[in-house]
Short mmCIF file of C-alpha atoms in Angstrom, two decimals:
data_model
loop_
_atom_site.label_atom_id
_atom_site.label_comp_id
_atom_site.label_asym_id
_atom_site.label_seq_id
_atom_site.Cartn_x
_atom_site.Cartn_y
_atom_site.Cartn_z
CA MET A 124 0.37 -11.85 10.72
CA ASP A 125 2.70 -12.41 13.68
CA GLU A 126 4.70 -9.29 13.00
CA THR A 127 5.13 -5.86 14.54
CA TYR A 128 3.56 -2.83 12.90
CA ASP A 129 3.72 0.90 13.57
CA VAL A 130 -0.07 1.14 13.29
CA ILE A 131 -2.90 -1.35 12.86
CA VAL A 132 -6.05 0.06 11.24
CA LEU A 133 -9.37 -1.73 11.85
CA GLY A 134 -12.23 -1.17 9.42
CA THR A 135 -12.15 -0.05 5.79
CA GLY A 136 -14.49 2.93 6.00
CA LEU A 137 -13.44 6.10 4.21
CA LYS A 138 -11.83 7.69 7.25
CA GLU A 139 -9.82 4.59 8.07
CA CYS A 140 -8.73 4.18 4.44
CA ILE A 141 -7.62 7.80 4.17
CA LEU A 142 -5.61 7.49 7.38
CA SER A 143 -4.07 4.22 6.22
CA GLY A 144 -2.98 5.87 2.99
CA LEU A 145 -1.59 8.97 4.70
CA LEU A 146 0.36 6.89 7.21
CA SER A 147 1.73 4.53 4.56
CA VAL A 148 2.93 7.39 2.38
CA ASN A 149 4.65 8.85 5.44
CA LYS A 150 6.69 5.66 5.97
CA TYR A 151 4.59 4.01 8.70
CA LYS A 152 4.38 0.23 8.56
CA VAL A 153 0.62 -0.35 8.42
CA LEU A 154 -1.56 -3.44 8.76
CA HIS A 155 -5.14 -2.77 7.68
CA MET A 156 -7.78 -5.31 8.73
CA ASP A 157 -11.55 -5.65 8.40
CA ARG A 158 -13.93 -8.24 9.82
CA ASN A 159 -15.98 -8.02 6.61
CA ASP A 160 -15.03 -9.60 3.29
CA TYR A 161 -15.62 -6.33 1.43
CA TYR A 162 -14.26 -2.79 1.58
CA GLY A 163 -16.16 0.25 2.83
CA GLY A 164 -17.84 -0.69 6.11
CA GLU A 165 -20.68 1.79 6.74
CA CYS A 166 -19.52 3.62 3.59
CA ALA A 167 -19.95 0.64 1.29
CA SER A 168 -21.28 1.16 -2.23
CA LEU A 169 -24.18 -1.18 -3.09
CA ASN A 170 -25.62 -2.47 -6.34
CA LEU A 171 -29.39 -2.62 -6.73
CA ASN A 172 -29.76 -6.19 -5.43
CA GLN A 173 -27.64 -5.38 -2.38
CA LEU A 174 -29.68 -2.21 -1.75
CA PHE A 175 -32.94 -4.18 -1.69
CA ALA A 176 -31.37 -6.95 0.41
CA LYS A 177 -30.35 -4.34 3.00
CA PHE A 178 -33.63 -2.45 3.23
CA ARG A 179 -36.24 -4.91 1.92
CA PRO A 180 -34.96 -8.44 2.51
CA GLY A 181 -36.60 -11.03 0.32
CA GLU A 182 -37.94 -8.51 -2.19
CA THR A 183 -36.74 -8.52 -5.80
CA PRO A 184 -36.06 -5.13 -7.44
CA PRO A 185 -38.57 -4.25 -10.18
CA ALA A 186 -37.25 -4.85 -13.70
CA SER A 187 -38.15 -1.23 -14.55
CA LEU A 188 -35.19 -0.04 -12.46
CA GLY A 189 -32.69 -1.63 -14.82
CA ALA A 190 -29.74 -3.92 -14.23
CA SER A 191 -28.43 -4.32 -10.68
CA ARG A 192 -24.83 -4.02 -11.84
CA ASP A 193 -25.47 -0.51 -13.17
CA TYR A 194 -25.99 0.82 -9.64
CA ASN A 195 -23.26 2.05 -7.29
CA VAL A 196 -25.22 3.53 -4.40
CA ASP A 197 -22.93 5.00 -1.75
CA MET A 198 -24.31 4.50 1.75
CA THR A 199 -22.59 7.68 2.94
CA PRO A 200 -22.67 9.90 -0.14
CA LYS A 201 -20.72 13.15 0.12
CA PHE A 202 -19.54 15.58 -2.51
CA MET A 203 -15.96 16.88 -2.51
CA MET A 204 -15.16 20.59 -2.51
CA ALA A 205 -13.00 21.10 -5.62
CA ASN A 206 -10.31 22.97 -3.66
CA GLY A 207 -11.16 21.32 -0.34
CA LEU A 208 -9.23 19.25 2.14
CA LEU A 209 -10.19 15.83 0.79
CA VAL A 210 -9.00 16.65 -2.71
CA ARG A 211 -5.71 17.85 -1.20
CA VAL A 212 -5.41 14.58 0.73
CA LEU A 213 -6.08 12.55 -2.43
CA ILE A 214 -3.38 14.51 -4.24
CA ARG A 215 -0.91 14.10 -1.36
CA THR A 216 -1.38 10.33 -1.41
CA ASP A 217 -1.48 10.16 -5.23
CA VAL A 218 -4.83 8.38 -5.11
CA THR A 219 -6.15 10.71 -7.82
CA LYS A 220 -4.48 8.53 -10.47
CA TYR A 221 -6.93 5.74 -9.60
CA LEU A 222 -10.06 7.93 -9.83
CA GLN A 223 -11.88 9.99 -12.43
CA PHE A 224 -13.93 12.96 -11.24
CA LYS A 225 -16.87 14.79 -12.75
CA ALA A 226 -18.08 18.24 -11.69
CA VAL A 227 -21.40 18.40 -9.82
CA ASP A 228 -24.05 20.35 -11.71
CA GLY A 229 -25.67 22.45 -9.00
CA SER A 230 -25.49 23.83 -5.47
CA TYR A 231 -28.77 25.09 -4.03
CA VAL A 232 -30.28 26.43 -0.84
CA PHE A 233 -33.88 26.25 0.38
CA LYS A 234 -35.73 29.46 1.28
CA GLN A 235 -39.41 29.85 2.12
CA GLY A 236 -40.60 26.80 0.21
CA ARG A 237 -38.38 27.16 -2.87
CA VAL A 238 -34.84 26.21 -3.92
CA TYR A 239 -32.37 28.75 -5.27
CA LYS A 240 -28.87 28.51 -6.70
CA VAL A 241 -26.34 29.55 -4.09
CA PRO A 242 -24.69 32.87 -5.08
CA ALA A 243 -20.99 32.93 -4.20
CA THR A 244 -19.64 36.09 -5.84
CA ASP A 245 -20.57 39.77 -6.07
CA VAL A 246 -21.73 39.26 -9.68
CA GLU A 247 -23.99 36.33 -8.73
CA ALA A 248 -25.38 38.25 -5.73
CA VAL A 249 -26.63 41.07 -7.98
CA SER A 250 -28.49 38.68 -10.30
CA SER A 251 -29.74 36.15 -7.74
CA PRO A 252 -33.52 35.87 -7.21
CA LEU A 253 -32.66 34.62 -3.72
CA LEU A 254 -32.03 38.23 -2.65
CA GLY A 255 -34.29 41.28 -2.57
CA PHE A 256 -33.38 44.53 -4.31
CA PHE A 257 -31.66 46.25 -1.38
CA GLU A 258 -30.20 43.00 -0.06
CA LYS A 259 -28.39 42.43 -3.36
CA GLY A 260 -26.26 45.50 -2.73
CA ARG A 261 -25.42 44.51 0.84
CA ALA A 262 -24.55 40.94 -0.21
CA ARG A 263 -22.43 42.26 -3.09
CA LYS A 264 -20.38 44.37 -0.65
CA PHE A 265 -19.91 41.32 1.60
CA PHE A 266 -18.65 39.17 -1.28
CA ILE A 267 -16.24 41.87 -2.47
CA PHE A 268 -14.92 42.09 1.10
CA VAL A 269 -14.39 38.30 1.19
CA GLN A 270 -12.65 38.27 -2.19
CA GLU A 271 -10.31 41.13 -1.29
CA TYR A 272 -9.62 40.13 2.32
CA ASP A 273 -5.94 39.55 3.11
CA PRO A 274 -4.93 38.81 6.72
CA ALA A 275 -1.67 40.70 6.20
CA LYS A 276 -3.33 43.84 4.83
CA PRO A 277 -5.38 45.76 7.43
CA ASN A 278 -6.76 48.05 4.72
CA THR A 279 -8.82 45.06 3.46
CA HIS A 280 -10.42 44.47 6.88
CA GLN A 281 -13.17 47.12 6.56
CA GLY A 282 -12.28 48.57 9.95
CA LEU A 283 -12.95 45.25 11.71
CA ASP A 284 -10.61 43.90 14.37
CA LEU A 285 -10.49 40.37 13.01
CA THR A 286 -8.36 39.14 15.88
CA THR A 287 -11.50 39.30 18.03
CA ALA A 288 -14.46 39.76 15.67
CA THR A 289 -16.98 36.90 15.54
CA SER A 290 -18.91 35.80 12.48
CA LYS A 291 -21.90 37.66 13.91
CA THR A 292 -19.85 40.87 14.04
CA VAL A 293 -18.68 40.46 10.44
CA LEU A 294 -22.18 39.79 9.10
CA GLU A 295 -23.69 42.66 11.09
CA LYS A 296 -21.06 44.98 9.58
CA PHE A 297 -22.79 44.56 6.22
CA GLY A 298 -26.36 44.74 7.56
CA LEU A 299 -27.34 41.38 6.06
CA ASP A 300 -30.83 40.03 6.77
CA GLN A 301 -31.60 36.60 8.24
CA ASN A 302 -32.16 34.92 4.86
CA SER A 303 -28.73 36.07 3.65
CA ILE A 304 -27.12 34.95 6.90
CA ASP A 305 -28.80 31.56 6.43
CA PHE A 306 -27.37 30.89 2.99
CA ILE A 307 -23.95 32.38 3.76
CA GLY A 308 -23.52 30.45 6.99
CA HIS A 309 -25.07 27.16 5.95
CA ALA A 310 -24.82 26.83 2.14
CA LEU A 311 -21.54 28.72 1.57
CA ALA A 312 -19.56 28.32 4.79
CA LEU A 313 -21.21 24.91 5.39
CA TYR A 314 -21.84 25.30 9.10
CA GLU A 315 -24.36 22.80 10.48
CA ASP A 316 -26.12 25.02 13.03
CA GLU A 317 -26.24 28.57 14.41
CA SER A 318 -23.23 28.13 16.70
CA PHE A 319 -21.05 29.53 13.91
CA MET A 320 -22.23 33.04 14.80
CA ALA A 321 -19.98 32.97 17.88
CA LYS A 322 -16.97 31.53 16.04
CA PRO A 323 -14.09 33.64 14.68
CA GLY A 324 -14.99 35.84 11.73
CA THR A 325 -11.76 34.83 10.00
CA GLU A 326 -13.02 31.24 9.83
CA LEU A 327 -16.26 32.35 8.16
CA ILE A 328 -14.28 34.38 5.61
CA ALA A 329 -11.93 31.47 4.86
CA ARG A 330 -14.85 29.09 4.32
CA CYS A 331 -16.60 31.51 1.95
CA LYS A 332 -13.33 32.00 0.03
CA LEU A 333 -12.92 28.23 -0.32
CA TYR A 334 -16.43 27.91 -1.76
CA ALA A 335 -15.88 30.73 -4.28
CA GLU A 336 -12.44 29.44 -5.34
CA SER A 337 -13.79 25.89 -5.74
CA LEU A 338 -16.70 27.21 -7.81
CA ALA A 339 -14.32 29.07 -10.12
CA ARG A 340 -11.96 26.15 -10.56
CA PHE A 341 -13.90 24.28 -13.24
CA GLY A 342 -16.05 27.23 -14.31
CA GLY A 343 -19.15 25.25 -13.44
CA THR A 344 -22.32 25.88 -11.50
CA SER A 345 -21.19 24.27 -8.23
CA PRO A 346 -17.96 24.02 -6.21
CA TYR A 347 -18.23 20.25 -5.89
CA ILE A 348 -16.82 17.21 -7.70
CA TYR A 349 -17.69 13.51 -7.38
CA PRO A 350 -15.94 10.36 -8.64
CA LEU A 351 -17.39 8.45 -11.56
CA TYR A 352 -18.84 5.19 -10.16
CA GLY A 353 -19.18 6.82 -6.75
CA LEU A 354 -17.08 6.71 -3.61
CA GLY A 355 -16.85 2.93 -3.55
CA GLU A 356 -13.68 3.21 -5.63
CA LEU A 357 -11.85 5.03 -2.83
CA PRO A 358 -11.17 2.10 -0.46
CA GLN A 359 -9.72 -0.03 -3.28
CA ALA A 360 -7.63 2.94 -4.42
CA PHE A 361 -6.16 3.30 -0.94
CA ALA A 362 -5.56 -0.45 -0.78
CA ARG A 363 -3.46 -0.21 -3.95
CA LEU A 364 -1.65 2.80 -2.53
CA SER A 365 -0.92 1.03 0.76
CA ALA A 366 0.47 -1.99 -1.08
CA VAL A 367 2.83 0.24 -3.08
CA TYR A 368 4.23 1.63 0.19
CA GLY A 369 4.54 -1.75 1.89
CA GLY A 370 1.23 -1.81 3.71
CA THR A 371 -0.77 -5.00 4.21
CA TYR A 372 -4.55 -5.40 3.81
CA MET A 373 -6.49 -8.33 5.27
CA LEU A 374 -10.25 -8.76 4.80
CA ALA A 375 -12.60 -11.29 6.44
CA LYS A 376 -10.57 -11.31 9.68
CA PRO A 377 -12.94 -12.36 12.49
CA GLY A 378 -12.68 -11.01 15.99
CA CYS A 379 -10.05 -8.31 15.61
CA LYS A 380 -9.65 -8.12 19.38
CA VAL A 381 -7.49 -5.25 20.62
CA GLU A 382 -4.93 -6.36 23.22
CA TYR A 383 -3.43 -4.19 25.99
CA ASP A 384 -0.35 -4.32 28.19
CA GLU A 385 -0.25 -3.94 31.99
CA SER A 386 -0.37 -0.13 31.74
CA GLY A 387 -3.52 -0.14 29.61
CA LYS A 388 -1.79 0.76 26.36
CA VAL A 389 -2.38 -1.08 23.08
CA SER A 390 -0.02 -4.00 22.50
CA GLY A 391 -1.57 -5.73 19.49
CA VAL A 392 -4.63 -7.13 17.70
CA THR A 393 -5.67 -10.78 17.75
CA SER A 394 -7.63 -12.57 15.01
CA ASP A 395 -7.91 -16.29 14.28
CA GLY A 396 -5.54 -17.06 17.15
CA GLU A 397 -2.76 -14.91 15.73
CA THR A 398 -1.62 -11.62 17.25
CA ALA A 399 -0.08 -8.77 15.31
CA LYS A 400 1.90 -6.46 17.57
CA THR A 401 1.55 -2.69 17.53
CA ALA A 402 1.66 0.32 19.81
CA LYS A 403 -1.21 2.15 18.04
CA VAL A 404 -4.65 1.14 16.80
CA VAL A 405 -6.88 3.21 14.53
CA CYS A 406 -10.48 2.07 14.14
CA ASP A 407 -14.11 2.97 13.63
CA PRO A 408 -16.46 2.95 16.68
CA SER A 409 -17.73 -0.61 16.05
CA TYR A 410 -14.36 -2.17 16.95
CA LEU A 411 -14.15 -0.61 20.44
CA PRO A 412 -17.77 -0.17 21.62
CA ASP A 413 -16.68 0.22 25.25
CA LYS A 414 -14.70 3.36 24.35
CA VAL A 415 -17.45 5.32 22.55
CA LYS A 416 -20.80 6.91 23.35
CA VAL A 417 -23.95 7.69 21.36
CA VAL A 418 -24.27 11.44 20.75
CA GLY A 419 -27.15 11.45 18.31
CA LYS A 420 -28.89 9.72 15.42
CA VAL A 421 -28.94 10.34 11.68
CA VAL A 422 -32.17 9.73 9.76
CA ARG A 423 -32.24 9.52 6.00
CA ALA A 424 -34.35 8.66 3.00
CA ILE A 425 -32.86 6.99 -0.10
CA ALA A 426 -34.86 7.41 -3.29
CA ILE A 427 -34.60 6.06 -6.83
CA MET A 428 -36.16 8.41 -9.40
CA SER A 429 -36.62 8.71 -13.15
CA HIS A 430 -36.04 12.47 -13.32
CA PRO A 431 -33.86 15.25 -11.89
CA ILE A 432 -34.97 17.08 -8.77
CA PRO A 433 -37.52 19.71 -9.89
CA ASN A 434 -36.49 23.38 -10.00
CA THR A 435 -32.77 22.59 -10.33
CA TYR A 436 -32.53 23.28 -14.08
CA ASP A 437 -32.47 19.54 -14.88
CA SER A 438 -29.27 19.07 -12.88
CA HIS A 439 -28.08 15.45 -12.97
CA SER A 440 -26.10 15.97 -9.77
CA VAL A 441 -26.98 18.47 -7.09
CA GLN A 442 -26.78 19.40 -3.41
CA ILE A 443 -29.56 21.28 -1.65
CA ILE A 444 -29.04 22.59 1.87
CA ILE A 445 -32.11 23.39 3.94
CA PRO A 446 -31.05 25.74 6.77
CA GLN A 447 -32.53 24.83 10.13
CA LYS A 448 -34.48 28.07 10.61
CA GLN A 449 -36.28 27.61 7.30
CA ILE A 450 -38.08 24.54 8.65
CA ASN A 451 -38.02 25.29 12.40
CA ARG A 452 -35.37 22.75 13.33
CA LYS A 453 -32.19 22.71 15.40
CA ALA A 454 -30.06 21.18 12.62
CA ASP A 455 -29.86 21.58 8.86
CA MET A 456 -31.28 19.09 6.36
CA TYR A 457 -29.32 17.93 3.32
CA VAL A 458 -30.41 16.69 -0.11
CA PHE A 459 -27.93 14.81 -2.32
CA CYS A 460 -28.70 13.72 -5.87
CA CYS A 461 -26.54 11.91 -8.40
CA SER A 462 -27.42 9.92 -11.51
CA TYR A 463 -26.38 7.76 -14.42
CA SER A 464 -24.18 10.66 -15.63
CA HIS A 465 -21.83 9.81 -12.72
CA CYS A 466 -22.28 6.06 -13.42
CA VAL A 467 -24.08 5.39 -10.11
CA ALA A 468 -27.45 4.29 -11.57
CA ALA A 469 -28.99 2.70 -14.63
CA LYS A 470 -29.58 4.87 -17.70
CA GLY A 471 -32.26 7.46 -17.00
CA LYS A 472 -32.24 6.85 -13.23
CA PHE A 473 -31.34 9.19 -10.36
CA ILE A 474 -30.35 8.44 -6.75
CA ALA A 475 -31.34 10.95 -4.06
CA PHE A 476 -30.58 11.05 -0.34
CA VAL A 477 -32.31 13.25 2.24
CA SER A 478 -30.55 13.30 5.60
CA THR A 479 -30.54 15.16 8.91
CA SER A 480 -29.86 14.73 12.61
CA ALA A 481 -32.88 13.13 14.29
CA GLU A 482 -34.88 15.39 16.59
CA THR A 483 -37.96 13.15 16.96
CA ASN A 484 -38.84 9.46 16.72
CA ASP A 485 -40.70 9.97 13.44
CA PRO A 486 -38.14 10.00 10.59
CA LYS A 487 -40.69 10.14 7.76
CA THR A 488 -42.26 13.30 9.14
CA GLU A 489 -38.88 14.84 9.93
CA LEU A 490 -37.56 14.21 6.43
CA LYS A 491 -40.73 15.35 4.65
CA PRO A 492 -39.47 18.89 3.81
CA GLY A 493 -36.54 17.35 1.92
CA VAL A 494 -38.45 14.42 0.39
CA ASP A 495 -41.13 16.82 -0.89
CA LEU A 496 -38.46 18.51 -3.02
CA LEU A 497 -37.73 15.28 -4.92
CA GLY A 498 -40.99 15.00 -6.84
CA ALA A 499 -42.23 11.55 -7.87
CA VAL A 500 -40.05 8.61 -6.78
CA ASP A 501 -39.86 5.06 -8.14
CA GLU A 502 -38.72 3.61 -4.80
CA ILE A 503 -37.87 5.09 -1.42
CA PHE A 504 -36.19 3.56 1.63
CA TYR A 505 -35.92 5.03 5.14
CA ASP A 506 -33.01 4.36 7.43
CA SER A 507 -31.36 5.60 10.63
CA TYR A 508 -28.11 5.00 12.49
CA ASP A 509 -26.57 6.07 15.78
CA VAL A 510 -23.77 8.62 15.81
CA TYR A 511 -20.81 7.71 18.04
CA GLU A 512 -17.91 9.70 19.42
CA PRO A 513 -14.89 8.36 21.31
CA THR A 514 -14.80 8.71 25.10
CA ASN A 515 -11.26 7.42 25.66
CA ASP A 516 -8.07 9.40 26.18
CA CYS A 517 -5.97 8.37 23.18
CA THR A 518 -2.81 9.60 24.90
CA THR A 519 -3.39 7.00 27.63
CA ASP A 520 -4.33 3.88 25.62
CA ASN A 521 -3.13 4.73 22.06
CA CYS A 522 -6.56 3.89 20.61
CA PHE A 523 -7.51 6.40 17.92
CA ILE A 524 -11.22 6.08 17.18
CA SER A 525 -13.03 7.94 14.41
CA LYS A 526 -16.40 9.64 14.83
CA SER A 527 -19.46 8.33 13.03
CA TYR A 528 -20.46 10.02 9.78
CA ASP A 529 -22.71 13.06 10.14
CA PRO A 530 -25.71 13.82 7.89
CA THR A 531 -23.90 16.40 5.74
CA THR A 532 -23.61 15.75 2.01
CA HIS A 533 -20.11 17.20 1.72
CA PHE A 534 -16.75 16.01 3.05
CA GLU A 535 -15.52 19.04 4.99
CA THR A 536 -16.44 17.76 8.49
CA THR A 537 -15.28 14.22 7.67
CA VAL A 538 -11.80 15.32 6.61
CA LYS A 539 -11.41 17.57 9.65
CA ASP A 540 -11.88 14.46 11.83
CA VAL A 541 -9.29 12.59 9.74
CA LEU A 542 -6.72 15.38 10.01
CA ASP A 543 -7.33 15.73 13.75
CA MET A 544 -6.76 11.98 14.17
CA TYR A 545 -3.64 12.12 12.00
CA ALA A 546 -2.16 14.84 14.22
CA LYS A 547 -2.86 12.78 17.35
CA ILE A 548 -1.39 9.60 15.85
CA THR A 549 1.78 11.16 14.47
CA GLY A 550 2.22 14.13 16.79
CA LYS A 551 2.38 16.57 13.88
CA GLU A 552 -0.06 18.51 11.74
CA LEU A 553 -0.45 17.55 8.09
CA ASP A 554 0.38 20.55 5.89
CA LEU A 555 -1.77 20.38 2.74
CA SER A 556 -1.27 23.98 1.65
CA HIS A 557 1.22 23.25 -1.15
CA GLU A 558 -0.62 20.56 -3.12
CA ASP A 559 -0.97 21.03 -6.89
CA LEU A 560 -4.75 21.04 -7.25
CA ASN A 561 -4.49 20.49 -11.01
CA ALA A 562 -3.61 16.87 -10.23
CA ALA A 563 -7.34 16.26 -9.63
CA SER A 564 -9.11 17.21 -12.85
CA ALA A 565 -12.76 16.75 -13.74
CA THR A 566 -14.01 15.14 -16.93
CA ASP A 567 -16.46 16.91 -19.22
CA GLU A 568 -18.12 13.68 -20.28
#
């Protein structure tokens, strides 16, 4: 361990593993350490016994739930956009060869007490029961505009000055009502709150294009994919990748104390009396608690069920987004469901998560709108965790700290944090625009 490394990564959460892989592939000498004796950190994947030990210590899982080994319950479950940034990162690092993906069955949005499939094209807009008769026409025109939009061709801009136009301006151009704005902004463009209305209209268009292109990729009913056996395979896949490129992984390393020189910059990491030298440390918030602050709390419910979520056409895997205004909240609520078809539960069993940013001290009441959508549950667990953000100046101390995971059930915000950190660590942006997306295929099984 008494060596010098370009970067030392602390923690084996998904963000840290992705960064470790990206840096290794790009010729950085990386040492990756974790105080735990397992991969994943807060993103660990648990079997049934481990799930009960975490949330109901001392209680044995009922035999009716099946074998413990058949469960792979991700503690931070998130679907991947088929053409999204994470898939591009996996392709860039060649991690796709270690994983097998399966398309997600459905993408839904909540409106006035019911769930509806999210329309993403002009054809779907015309047939969607989510939209009223006149609204179908307006939504159809919006989707045609998105599909035809080309930044280099002003004749596709519908008379809008998209160098200055906000999302609000773009949506108002088509006269869309509040329900349409809700599903476009939150379920298509995947914004978490209403602040997107003031953001550039070009960003809204790009996000809607990504959703539609991802939906078309596998010809399915959602734009998302998910690995068989869940996300728990990712850390091990990145460990194999890092080893191929000369990286070193060390688990069960106590302490992991970050050392500094006289100027306050990182000089190394000490564990078990040995110090590995480095000029840069990447870590999750738990390794440098004096350099982060609490910015919120995530509350969630984890349910085991014996059926699909009602009103989702018997989908074995599904995301439902509940826009904030539909339930009088400041932040959206997210419902994630996966099942034995993705090899994350015993035969006939389904795993569902309901998550949101806490706005009260009563998580059960807060989560009720999402939990009510699940129908009957075999078991349900409630949980919460603080959300941290770094407070340090990474240009001063060379400590690059990730943000905690948000309540979303997709990876778009997570990967943006990873790419932002990568740019700060290396001093250059990661260009993912030329990846061959066919390298990540989805199984039909």
